[in-house]
């Protein structure tokens, strides 16, 4: 009987010890959602993720964007770029381009991309005026 009582007590101690360990802690906190403030058809802008069309600046717009990556520190997409710097040629035939968004800044519990860089095969005559890198608006 004493052996049985000792084994029962040992079993309880082991159960408590093992159960008290719990799952291993993880170092990853939930990711903050990342957005871009898009002025496409919105004077005040909208917080969007992976927009198909994106106003980069008052001079340049990306269209038909297919996003390859999105967040948490950068986003990359392929599409077409046009802008006031390439009119009239690019109005009907925007240039193929890759856009990278970066430099996430926190605003009211969300992250917003604050910089853009575009790689595009822009004709030589438009390169000096081409708006291919800059600061994105944030709320």
PDB file of C-alpha atoms in Angstrom, residues 6 8 13 22 37-39 47 58 71 76 94 108 116 127:
ATOM      1  CA  UNK A   6       4.280   6.762  -3.326  1.00  0.00           C
ATOM      2  CA  UNK A   8       0.545   7.822  -7.084  1.00  0.00           C
ATOM      3  CA  UNK A  13       4.149  15.458  -9.257  1.00  0.00           C
ATOM      4  CA  UNK A  22       3.519  24.212 -21.475  1.00  0.00           C
ATOM      5  CA  UNK A  37      -1.747  55.036 -49.065  1.00  0.00           C
ATOM      6  CA  UNK A  38      -3.188  55.066 -52.581  1.00  0.00           C
ATOM      7  CA  UNK A  39      -4.488  58.315 -54.093  1.00  0.00           C
ATOM      8  CA  UNK A  47      -5.077  52.315 -47.122  1.00  0.00           C
ATOM      9  CA  UNK A  58       1.728  63.607 -58.635  1.00  0.00           C
ATOM     10  CA  UNK A  71       5.498  42.980 -46.546  1.00  0.00           C
ATOM     11  CA  UNK A  76       7.627  44.199 -55.166  1.00  0.00           C
ATOM     12  CA  UNK A  94       2.776  52.826 -70.557  1.00  0.00           C
ATOM     13  CA  UNK A 108      -2.131  54.283 -35.828  1.00  0.00           C
ATOM     14  CA  UNK A 116       9.153  53.704 -53.856  1.00  0.00           C
ATOM     15  CA  UNK A 127      15.080  59.604 -68.399  1.00  0.00           C
TER      16      UNK A 127
END
